[in-house]
mmCIF file of C-alpha atoms in Angstrom:
data_model
loop_
_atom_site.group_PDB
_atom_site.id
_atom_site.type_symbol
_atom_site.label_atom_id
_atom_site.label_comp_id
_atom_site.label_asym_id
_atom_site.label_seq_id
_atom_site.Cartn_x
_atom_site.Cartn_y
_atom_site.Cartn_z
ATOM 1 C CA MET X 1 45.402 -2.874 48.595
ATOM 2 C CA PRO X 2 46.356 -4.644 51.849
ATOM 3 C CA SER X 3 47.985 -2.599 54.597
ATOM 4 C CA ILE X 4 50.672 -3.381 57.139
ATOM 5 C CA GLN X 5 47.886 -3.652 59.748
ATOM 6 C CA ASP X 6 46.237 -6.388 57.666
ATOM 7 C CA VAL X 7 49.499 -8.343 57.649
ATOM 8 C CA ALA X 8 49.918 -7.851 61.400
ATOM 9 C CA ASP X 9 46.366 -9.088 62.083
ATOM 10 C CA LEU X 10 46.785 -12.178 59.921
ATOM 11 C CA ALA X 11 50.179 -13.036 61.418
ATOM 12 C CA GLY X 12 49.063 -12.257 64.964
ATOM 13 C CA VAL X 13 51.859 -9.772 65.650
ATOM 14 C CA SER X 14 52.248 -6.011 65.966
ATOM 15 C CA THR X 15 52.774 -3.687 63.010
ATOM 16 C CA ALA X 16 56.240 -2.887 64.429
ATOM 17 C CA THR X 17 57.143 -6.573 64.258
ATOM 18 C CA VAL X 18 55.895 -6.735 60.666
ATOM 19 C CA SER X 19 58.054 -3.743 59.792
ATOM 20 C CA ARG X 20 61.149 -5.294 61.399
ATOM 21 C CA ALA X 21 60.526 -8.691 59.803
ATOM 22 C CA LEU X 22 60.042 -7.373 56.272
ATOM 23 C CA SER X 23 62.731 -4.700 56.374
ATOM 24 C CA GLY X 24 65.429 -6.864 57.937
ATOM 25 C CA ASN X 25 66.098 -4.154 60.524
ATOM 26 C CA GLY X 26 65.964 -5.146 64.172
ATOM 27 C CA THR X 27 65.759 -8.506 65.914
ATOM 28 C CA VAL X 28 62.982 -10.891 64.907
ATOM 29 C CA SER X 29 62.987 -14.649 65.422
ATOM 30 C CA ALA X 30 63.200 -16.866 62.360
ATOM 31 C CA ALA X 31 59.781 -18.362 63.121
ATOM 32 C CA THR X 32 58.128 -14.942 63.401
ATOM 33 C CA ARG X 33 59.885 -13.692 60.269
ATOM 34 C CA GLU X 34 58.558 -16.715 58.367
ATOM 35 C CA LYS X 35 55.031 -16.219 59.738
ATOM 36 C CA VAL X 36 55.042 -12.572 58.654
ATOM 37 C CA ALA X 37 56.407 -13.463 55.214
ATOM 38 C CA VAL X 38 53.654 -16.048 54.704
ATOM 39 C CA ALA X 39 50.960 -13.566 55.764
ATOM 40 C CA ALA X 40 52.356 -10.875 53.475
ATOM 41 C CA GLY X 41 52.458 -13.364 50.612
ATOM 42 C CA GLU X 42 48.877 -14.476 51.133
ATOM 43 C CA LEU X 43 47.651 -10.879 51.134
ATOM 44 C CA GLY X 44 49.921 -9.727 48.313
ATOM 45 C CA TYR X 45 51.413 -7.048 50.548
ATOM 46 C CA VAL X 46 54.464 -5.243 49.157
ATOM 47 C CA VAL X 47 56.629 -2.979 51.280
ATOM 48 C CA SER X 48 56.697 0.616 50.052
ATOM 49 C CA SER X 49 60.334 1.550 49.589
ATOM 50 C CA ASN X 50 59.556 5.250 50.123
ATOM 51 C CA ALA X 51 57.636 4.630 53.315
ATOM 52 C CA SER X 52 60.285 2.247 54.584
ATOM 53 C CA SER X 53 63.001 4.793 53.881
ATOM 54 C CA LEU X 54 61.129 7.523 55.725
ATOM 55 C CA ALA X 55 60.461 5.276 58.714
ATOM 56 C CA THR X 56 63.951 3.817 59.062
ATOM 57 C CA GLY X 57 66.155 6.498 57.525
ATOM 58 C CA ARG X 58 67.524 3.856 55.176
ATOM 59 C CA THR X 59 67.248 3.400 51.442
ATOM 60 C CA LYS X 60 68.068 -0.347 51.370
ATOM 61 C CA ASN X 61 70.620 0.581 48.733
ATOM 62 C CA VAL X 62 74.408 0.105 48.716
ATOM 63 C CA GLY X 63 76.764 2.062 46.482
ATOM 64 C CA VAL X 64 79.608 0.160 44.821
ATOM 65 C CA VAL X 65 82.487 2.231 43.459
ATOM 66 C CA ILE X 66 84.462 0.337 40.810
ATOM 67 C CA PRO X 67 87.409 1.426 38.619
ATOM 68 C CA VAL X 68 86.246 -0.332 35.428
ATOM 69 C CA LEU X 69 83.419 -2.746 34.677
ATOM 70 C CA SER X 70 84.745 -4.349 31.493
ATOM 71 C CA ARG X 71 87.374 -6.501 33.244
ATOM 72 C CA TRP X 72 86.382 -10.031 34.271
ATOM 73 C CA PHE X 73 87.773 -9.743 37.795
ATOM 74 C CA PHE X 74 85.857 -6.591 38.684
ATOM 75 C CA SER X 75 82.592 -7.761 37.144
ATOM 76 C CA THR X 76 82.845 -11.092 38.994
ATOM 77 C CA VAL X 77 83.422 -9.394 42.361
ATOM 78 C CA LEU X 78 80.420 -7.225 41.554
ATOM 79 C CA GLU X 79 78.262 -10.269 40.763
ATOM 80 C CA GLY X 80 79.159 -11.836 44.097
ATOM 81 C CA ALA X 81 78.290 -8.628 45.935
ATOM 82 C CA GLU X 82 75.020 -8.199 44.052
ATOM 83 C CA ARG X 83 73.830 -11.730 44.844
ATOM 84 C CA ALA X 84 74.625 -11.245 48.523
ATOM 85 C CA LEU X 85 72.895 -7.855 48.624
ATOM 86 C CA LEU X 86 69.750 -9.181 46.949
ATOM 87 C CA SER X 87 69.563 -12.046 49.444
ATOM 88 C CA ASN X 88 69.619 -9.442 52.209
ATOM 89 C CA GLY X 89 66.936 -7.289 50.580
ATOM 90 C CA TYR X 90 69.248 -4.543 49.308
ATOM 91 C CA ASP X 91 69.584 -2.870 45.918
ATOM 92 C CA LEU X 92 72.890 -1.833 44.371
ATOM 93 C CA THR X 93 73.919 1.424 42.729
ATOM 94 C CA LEU X 94 77.068 1.200 40.611
ATOM 95 C CA TYR X 95 79.531 4.067 40.299
ATOM 96 C CA ASN X 96 81.950 3.284 37.457
ATOM 97 C CA LEU X 97 85.061 5.473 37.556
ATOM 98 C CA SER X 98 86.409 4.528 34.117
ATOM 99 C CA GLY X 99 85.516 7.976 32.771
ATOM 100 C CA GLY X 100 88.507 9.694 34.352
ATOM 101 C CA GLY X 101 89.346 12.336 36.936
ATOM 102 C CA GLU X 102 86.318 14.606 36.557
ATOM 103 C CA GLU X 103 83.906 11.686 36.833
ATOM 104 C CA ARG X 104 85.753 10.426 39.886
ATOM 105 C CA ARG X 105 85.488 13.822 41.563
ATOM 106 C CA SER X 106 81.755 13.943 40.866
ATOM 107 C CA VAL X 107 81.224 10.558 42.513
ATOM 108 C CA PHE X 108 83.047 11.470 45.718
ATOM 109 C CA GLU X 109 82.047 15.127 45.930
ATOM 110 C CA HIS X 110 78.410 14.895 44.848
ATOM 111 C CA PHE X 111 76.702 11.549 44.202
ATOM 112 C CA LEU X 112 77.791 9.631 47.299
ATOM 113 C CA LEU X 113 77.453 12.675 49.531
ATOM 114 C CA ARG X 114 73.793 13.016 48.580
ATOM 115 C CA LYS X 115 73.342 10.082 50.951
ATOM 116 C CA ARG X 116 71.204 8.002 48.628
ATOM 117 C CA VAL X 117 72.980 4.889 49.874
ATOM 118 C CA ASP X 118 73.142 3.138 53.236
ATOM 119 C CA ALA X 119 76.710 1.937 52.765
ATOM 120 C CA VAL X 120 79.595 1.909 50.286
ATOM 121 C CA ILE X 121 81.865 -0.790 48.852
ATOM 122 C CA ALA X 122 85.072 0.552 47.276
ATOM 123 C CA LEU X 123 86.413 -2.094 44.903
ATOM 124 C CA SER X 124 90.138 -2.153 44.056
ATOM 125 C CA LEU X 125 90.561 1.582 44.512
ATOM 126 C CA GLU X 126 93.462 3.345 46.155
ATOM 127 C CA LEU X 127 91.598 6.351 47.531
ATOM 128 C CA THR X 128 93.191 9.683 48.312
ATOM 129 C CA ALA X 129 93.112 11.035 51.857
ATOM 130 C CA GLY X 130 90.443 13.525 50.755
ATOM 131 C CA GLU X 131 88.253 10.799 49.232
ATOM 132 C CA VAL X 132 88.490 8.640 52.358
ATOM 133 C CA SER X 133 87.692 11.691 54.486
ATOM 134 C CA ARG X 134 84.565 12.433 52.429
ATOM 135 C CA LEU X 135 83.375 8.849 52.728
ATOM 136 C CA LEU X 136 83.945 8.737 56.481
ATOM 137 C CA ALA X 137 82.111 12.062 56.826
ATOM 138 C CA MET X 138 78.979 10.339 55.504
ATOM 139 C CA ASN X 139 78.950 8.334 58.764
ATOM 140 C CA LYS X 140 77.916 5.225 56.850
ATOM 141 C CA PRO X 141 79.527 1.767 56.746
ATOM 142 C CA ILE X 142 82.341 1.456 54.196
ATOM 143 C CA VAL X 143 84.204 -1.654 53.096
ATOM 144 C CA GLY X 144 87.236 -1.655 50.826
ATOM 145 C CA VAL X 145 88.109 -4.646 48.647
ATOM 146 C CA GLY X 146 91.616 -4.991 47.281
ATOM 147 C CA GLY X 147 93.857 -3.179 49.710
ATOM 148 C CA PRO X 148 94.109 -1.242 52.975
ATOM 149 C CA LEU X 149 92.274 2.073 53.366
ATOM 150 C CA PRO X 150 93.014 4.216 56.433
ATOM 151 C CA GLY X 151 90.206 3.919 58.985
ATOM 152 C CA VAL X 152 88.122 1.603 56.763
ATOM 153 C CA ARG X 153 87.439 -2.120 57.148
ATOM 154 C CA THR X 154 89.003 -3.857 54.167
ATOM 155 C CA LEU X 155 89.444 -7.212 52.491
ATOM 156 C CA SER X 156 92.793 -7.781 50.811
ATOM 157 C CA ILE X 157 94.837 -10.537 49.230
ATOM 158 C CA ASP X 158 98.568 -10.971 49.801
ATOM 159 C CA ASP X 159 99.772 -10.305 46.256
ATOM 160 C CA ILE X 160 103.400 -10.950 47.159
ATOM 161 C CA ALA X 161 102.525 -14.393 48.538
ATOM 162 C CA VAL X 162 100.314 -15.145 45.523
ATOM 163 C CA ALA X 163 103.153 -14.317 43.114
ATOM 164 C CA ARG X 164 105.650 -16.334 45.126
ATOM 165 C CA LEU X 165 103.336 -19.338 45.063
ATOM 166 C CA ALA X 166 102.919 -19.109 41.274
ATOM 167 C CA THR X 167 106.648 -18.682 40.649
ATOM 168 C CA GLU X 168 107.604 -21.411 43.142
ATOM 169 C CA HIS X 169 105.334 -23.820 41.262
ATOM 170 C CA LEU X 170 107.331 -23.213 38.074
ATOM 171 C CA LEU X 171 110.627 -23.513 39.947
ATOM 172 C CA SER X 172 109.523 -26.768 41.583
ATOM 173 C CA LEU X 173 109.031 -28.238 38.107
ATOM 174 C CA GLY X 174 112.675 -27.475 37.298
ATOM 175 C CA HIS X 175 112.332 -24.202 35.370
ATOM 176 C CA ARG X 176 115.205 -21.788 35.895
ATOM 177 C CA PHE X 177 114.529 -19.373 33.047
ATOM 178 C CA VAL X 178 111.227 -17.871 34.223
ATOM 179 C CA ALA X 179 109.787 -14.663 32.759
ATOM 180 C CA HIS X 180 107.099 -12.391 34.186
ATOM 181 C CA ILE X 181 104.310 -10.383 32.560
ATOM 182 C CA GLY X 182 103.004 -7.810 35.016
ATOM 183 C CA GLY X 183 101.161 -4.514 34.928
ATOM 184 C CA GLY X 184 102.198 -0.931 34.464
ATOM 185 C CA PRO X 185 102.352 1.695 37.225
ATOM 186 C CA ASP X 186 98.768 2.906 36.694
ATOM 187 C CA PHE X 187 97.015 0.270 38.817
ATOM 188 C CA ASP X 188 95.806 0.885 42.357
ATOM 189 C CA PHE X 189 97.270 -0.683 45.504
ATOM 190 C CA HIS X 190 100.609 -1.308 43.758
ATOM 191 C CA LEU X 191 99.260 -4.703 42.695
ATOM 192 C CA PRO X 192 101.668 -5.128 39.751
ATOM 193 C CA THR X 193 104.607 -4.018 41.901
ATOM 194 C CA ASN X 194 103.731 -6.480 44.668
ATOM 195 C CA ARG X 195 103.356 -9.370 42.236
ATOM 196 C CA ARG X 196 106.730 -8.566 40.694
ATOM 197 C CA VAL X 197 108.219 -8.432 44.205
ATOM 198 C CA GLY X 198 106.846 -11.903 44.928
ATOM 199 C CA TYR X 199 108.150 -13.229 41.607
ATOM 200 C CA GLU X 200 111.653 -11.880 42.242
ATOM 201 C CA ALA X 201 111.666 -13.095 45.857
ATOM 202 C CA ALA X 202 110.895 -16.644 44.734
ATOM 203 C CA LEU X 203 113.763 -16.538 42.230
ATOM 204 C CA GLU X 204 116.222 -15.130 44.756
ATOM 205 C CA ALA X 205 115.250 -17.794 47.300
ATOM 206 C CA VAL X 206 116.698 -20.474 44.993
ATOM 207 C CA GLY X 207 119.770 -18.446 44.036
ATOM 208 C CA ILE X 208 118.515 -17.001 40.724
ATOM 209 C CA THR X 209 119.225 -13.320 40.078
ATOM 210 C CA PRO X 210 116.134 -11.684 38.525
ATOM 211 C CA ASP X 211 116.740 -10.511 34.956
ATOM 212 C CA PRO X 212 114.901 -7.285 33.997
ATOM 213 C CA ASP X 213 114.974 -8.430 30.357
ATOM 214 C CA LEU X 214 112.570 -11.219 31.345
ATOM 215 C CA VAL X 215 109.919 -8.794 32.614
ATOM 216 C CA ARG X 216 107.294 -7.080 30.455
ATOM 217 C CA ASP X 217 104.464 -4.736 31.428
ATOM 218 C CA ALA X 218 100.963 -5.200 30.050
ATOM 219 C CA ASP X 219 97.433 -4.075 30.884
ATOM 220 C CA PHE X 220 95.780 -7.192 32.376
ATOM 221 C CA THR X 221 94.010 -8.016 29.089
ATOM 222 C CA ILE X 222 94.362 -10.963 26.712
ATOM 223 C CA GLN X 223 95.669 -8.660 23.970
ATOM 224 C CA GLY X 224 98.158 -7.083 26.362
ATOM 225 C CA GLY X 225 99.433 -10.491 27.446
ATOM 226 C CA TYR X 226 99.671 -11.608 23.822
ATOM 227 C CA THR X 227 101.799 -8.609 22.854
ATOM 228 C CA ALA X 228 104.097 -8.911 25.876
ATOM 229 C CA ALA X 229 104.560 -12.659 25.320
ATOM 230 C CA LYS X 230 105.451 -12.076 21.654
ATOM 231 C CA GLN X 231 108.240 -9.757 22.848
ATOM 232 C CA LEU X 232 109.541 -12.339 25.314
ATOM 233 C CA LEU X 233 109.282 -15.308 22.965
ATOM 234 C CA GLY X 234 110.134 -13.723 19.612
ATOM 235 C CA SER X 235 113.826 -14.558 19.682
ATOM 236 C CA PRO X 236 115.123 -18.145 20.055
ATOM 237 C CA ARG X 237 118.057 -16.784 22.044
ATOM 238 C CA ASN X 238 117.394 -16.413 25.795
ATOM 239 C CA ARG X 239 113.838 -17.618 25.348
ATOM 240 C CA PRO X 240 112.216 -18.411 28.726
ATOM 241 C CA THR X 241 110.923 -21.908 29.397
ATOM 242 C CA ALA X 242 108.135 -20.592 31.637
ATOM 243 C CA ILE X 243 106.103 -17.407 32.099
ATOM 244 C CA PHE X 244 104.245 -16.204 35.175
ATOM 245 C CA ALA X 245 101.527 -13.748 34.141
ATOM 246 C CA ALA X 246 99.988 -11.557 36.837
ATOM 247 C CA SER X 247 96.454 -12.302 35.593
ATOM 248 C CA ASP X 248 94.745 -15.178 33.800
ATOM 249 C CA GLU X 249 93.740 -12.957 30.905
ATOM 250 C CA MET X 250 97.392 -12.102 30.265
ATOM 251 C CA ALA X 251 98.281 -15.785 30.699
ATOM 252 C CA ILE X 252 95.682 -16.744 28.072
ATOM 253 C CA GLY X 253 97.193 -14.144 25.756
ATOM 254 C CA THR X 254 100.576 -15.769 26.424
ATOM 255 C CA ILE X 255 99.273 -19.210 25.426
ATOM 256 C CA LEU X 256 97.836 -17.785 22.196
ATOM 257 C CA ALA X 257 101.119 -16.012 21.402
ATOM 258 C CA ALA X 258 103.099 -19.189 21.999
ATOM 259 C CA ARG X 259 100.834 -21.152 19.646
ATOM 260 C CA ASP X 260 101.171 -18.489 16.944
ATOM 261 C CA LEU X 261 104.965 -18.788 17.245
ATOM 262 C CA GLY X 262 104.789 -22.556 16.839
ATOM 263 C CA LEU X 263 105.572 -23.299 20.484
ATOM 264 C CA ARG X 264 103.783 -26.037 22.389
ATOM 265 C CA VAL X 265 102.291 -25.462 25.834
ATOM 266 C CA PRO X 266 103.517 -26.956 28.137
ATOM 267 C CA GLU X 267 106.201 -28.898 26.227
ATOM 268 C CA ASP X 268 108.085 -25.796 25.027
ATOM 269 C CA LEU X 269 106.633 -23.241 27.446
ATOM 270 C CA SER X 270 104.891 -23.492 30.801
ATOM 271 C CA VAL X 271 102.378 -20.756 31.652
ATOM 272 C CA ILE X 272 100.725 -19.844 34.953
ATOM 273 C CA GLY X 273 98.344 -16.991 35.817
ATOM 274 C CA VAL X 274 96.332 -15.549 38.705
ATOM 275 C CA ASP X 275 92.529 -15.430 39.121
ATOM 276 C CA ASP X 276 90.931 -18.737 37.982
ATOM 277 C CA HIS X 277 89.107 -16.964 35.163
ATOM 278 C CA ASP X 278 86.021 -18.599 33.630
ATOM 279 C CA LEU X 279 88.160 -19.501 30.594
ATOM 280 C CA ALA X 280 91.061 -20.935 32.623
ATOM 281 C CA ASP X 281 89.764 -24.497 32.587
ATOM 282 C CA PHE X 282 89.053 -24.318 28.831
ATOM 283 C CA PHE X 283 92.689 -23.369 28.163
ATOM 284 C CA GLY X 284 93.990 -25.875 30.722
ATOM 285 C CA LEU X 285 95.575 -22.934 32.534
ATOM 286 C CA THR X 286 97.387 -23.488 35.803
ATOM 287 C CA THR X 287 96.549 -20.572 38.067
ATOM 288 C CA VAL X 288 96.359 -19.185 41.574
ATOM 289 C CA ALA X 289 92.641 -18.758 42.285
ATOM 290 C CA GLN X 290 91.599 -15.704 44.278
ATOM 291 C CA PHE X 291 87.818 -16.299 44.291
ATOM 292 C CA PRO X 292 86.526 -12.863 43.199
ATOM 293 C CA ALA X 293 82.823 -13.696 43.689
ATOM 294 C CA LEU X 294 83.613 -14.675 47.276
ATOM 295 C CA GLN X 295 85.345 -11.327 47.757
ATOM 296 C CA GLY X 296 82.120 -9.519 46.841
ATOM 297 C CA GLN X 297 80.089 -11.767 49.128
ATOM 298 C CA LYS X 298 82.470 -11.226 52.064
ATOM 299 C CA ALA X 299 82.319 -7.453 51.584
ATOM 300 C CA VAL X 300 78.529 -7.559 51.872
ATOM 301 C CA GLU X 301 78.720 -9.761 54.974
ATOM 302 C CA ILE X 302 80.853 -7.105 56.670
ATOM 303 C CA LEU X 303 78.409 -4.372 55.616
ATOM 304 C CA MET X 304 75.471 -6.324 57.037
ATOM 305 C CA GLU X 305 77.299 -6.567 60.365
ATOM 306 C CA GLU X 306 77.791 -2.801 60.297
ATOM 307 C CA LEU X 307 74.203 -2.034 59.255
ATOM 308 C CA HIS X 308 72.580 -4.329 61.812
ATOM 309 C CA PRO X 309 74.165 -3.636 65.212
ATOM 310 C CA GLY X 310 72.344 -6.559 66.801
ATOM 311 C CA GLN X 311 74.181 -8.922 64.474
ATOM 312 C CA ARG X 312 77.482 -7.091 64.616
ATOM 313 C CA THR X 313 80.708 -8.736 65.728
ATOM 314 C CA GLN X 314 83.967 -6.946 66.284
ATOM 315 C CA GLY X 315 86.029 -7.562 63.157
ATOM 316 C CA ALA X 316 89.632 -6.837 62.285
ATOM 317 C CA LEU X 317 90.300 -3.674 60.317
ATOM 318 C CA ASN X 318 91.795 -5.813 57.538
ATOM 319 C CA THR X 319 90.619 -9.323 56.616
ATOM 320 C CA PRO X 320 92.964 -11.486 54.512
ATOM 321 C CA LEU X 321 91.398 -13.205 51.509
ATOM 322 C CA PRO X 322 92.034 -16.850 50.536
ATOM 323 C CA TYR X 323 93.912 -18.058 47.477
ATOM 324 C CA GLU X 324 94.763 -21.507 46.116
ATOM 325 C CA LEU X 325 97.084 -23.036 43.524
ATOM 326 C CA ILE X 326 95.129 -24.941 40.853
ATOM 327 C CA VAL X 327 97.347 -27.077 38.629
ATOM 328 C CA ARG X 328 96.136 -27.823 35.107
ATOM 329 C CA SER X 329 97.859 -28.801 31.860
ATOM 330 C CA SER X 330 99.666 -25.534 31.000
ATOM 331 C CA THR X 331 102.642 -26.276 33.276
ATOM 332 C CA ALA X 332 105.075 -29.201 33.157
ATOM 333 C CA ARG X 333 108.748 -30.002 33.585
ATOM 334 C CA PRO X 334 110.987 -28.372 30.964
ATOM 335 C CA LEU X 335 112.278 -30.584 28.178
ATOM 336 C CA LEU X 336 115.967 -31.442 28.544
#
């Protein structure tokens, strides 16, 4: 089996340079890194993860703490993070908190504190002061995605602005009877509350008083959106001409409910969501894209800056995330 010395001899560099080039730790020129990689490939040399960990104090592993894996948004952010980590030579350990309070306590009080990870990404979690304190005590880089965390670099989207943009699109088409399907109070970072605030602000800006009867809570699933839309659309009296759903999955459920009630989209009902879900184009859904895969990639970019001081740049404590209105066939002017 070839050794690190064999690689160094073939590449014409020191063993320390080989270690830096293959581990990604430290400064090595692109030309030297390529020369070392070619030599290692020719010899069939594979870095020992155990030896590398002992030598550098790093595991080349990042922990990602996620509230639930079964939702499209979370899994897509995770995919973006995983691709970026792999391209930087890092593995990923997933901590799924969907099991409840006891499981959550175990993650923050035991698993992460065993220091088996070099860094942590907290995805769409509103952490308690104690949880943040435990993470900071690890003295490892931490990035939050989805909202501000005290003392932690975060990436967040302006949910109020996103909701205003979606609602303003419907208003610009001439709709004045606009309903909203949001989320209940059990979601982190007050996301449903902020999106309702943006929805109501857009209505008030054009002189429309928000009507609580036009708001329904759901659970950010297709089934939840379907049920909420049935409640809003079930009676011909006071039926809205447009619905803003706080997620694409709920918006898709709304489209399906409308079709089951014999309503045409967009002729009888305009529908807009948030996300740009993989199915959005199939359903012709107008949406506000928030690029979840990019969110995962950006989180890893920040971690790499933190893990490699030579590459580090001073970043803001909170980085705003992009969003964009994408108009498809589910929205149109209301019929007179």
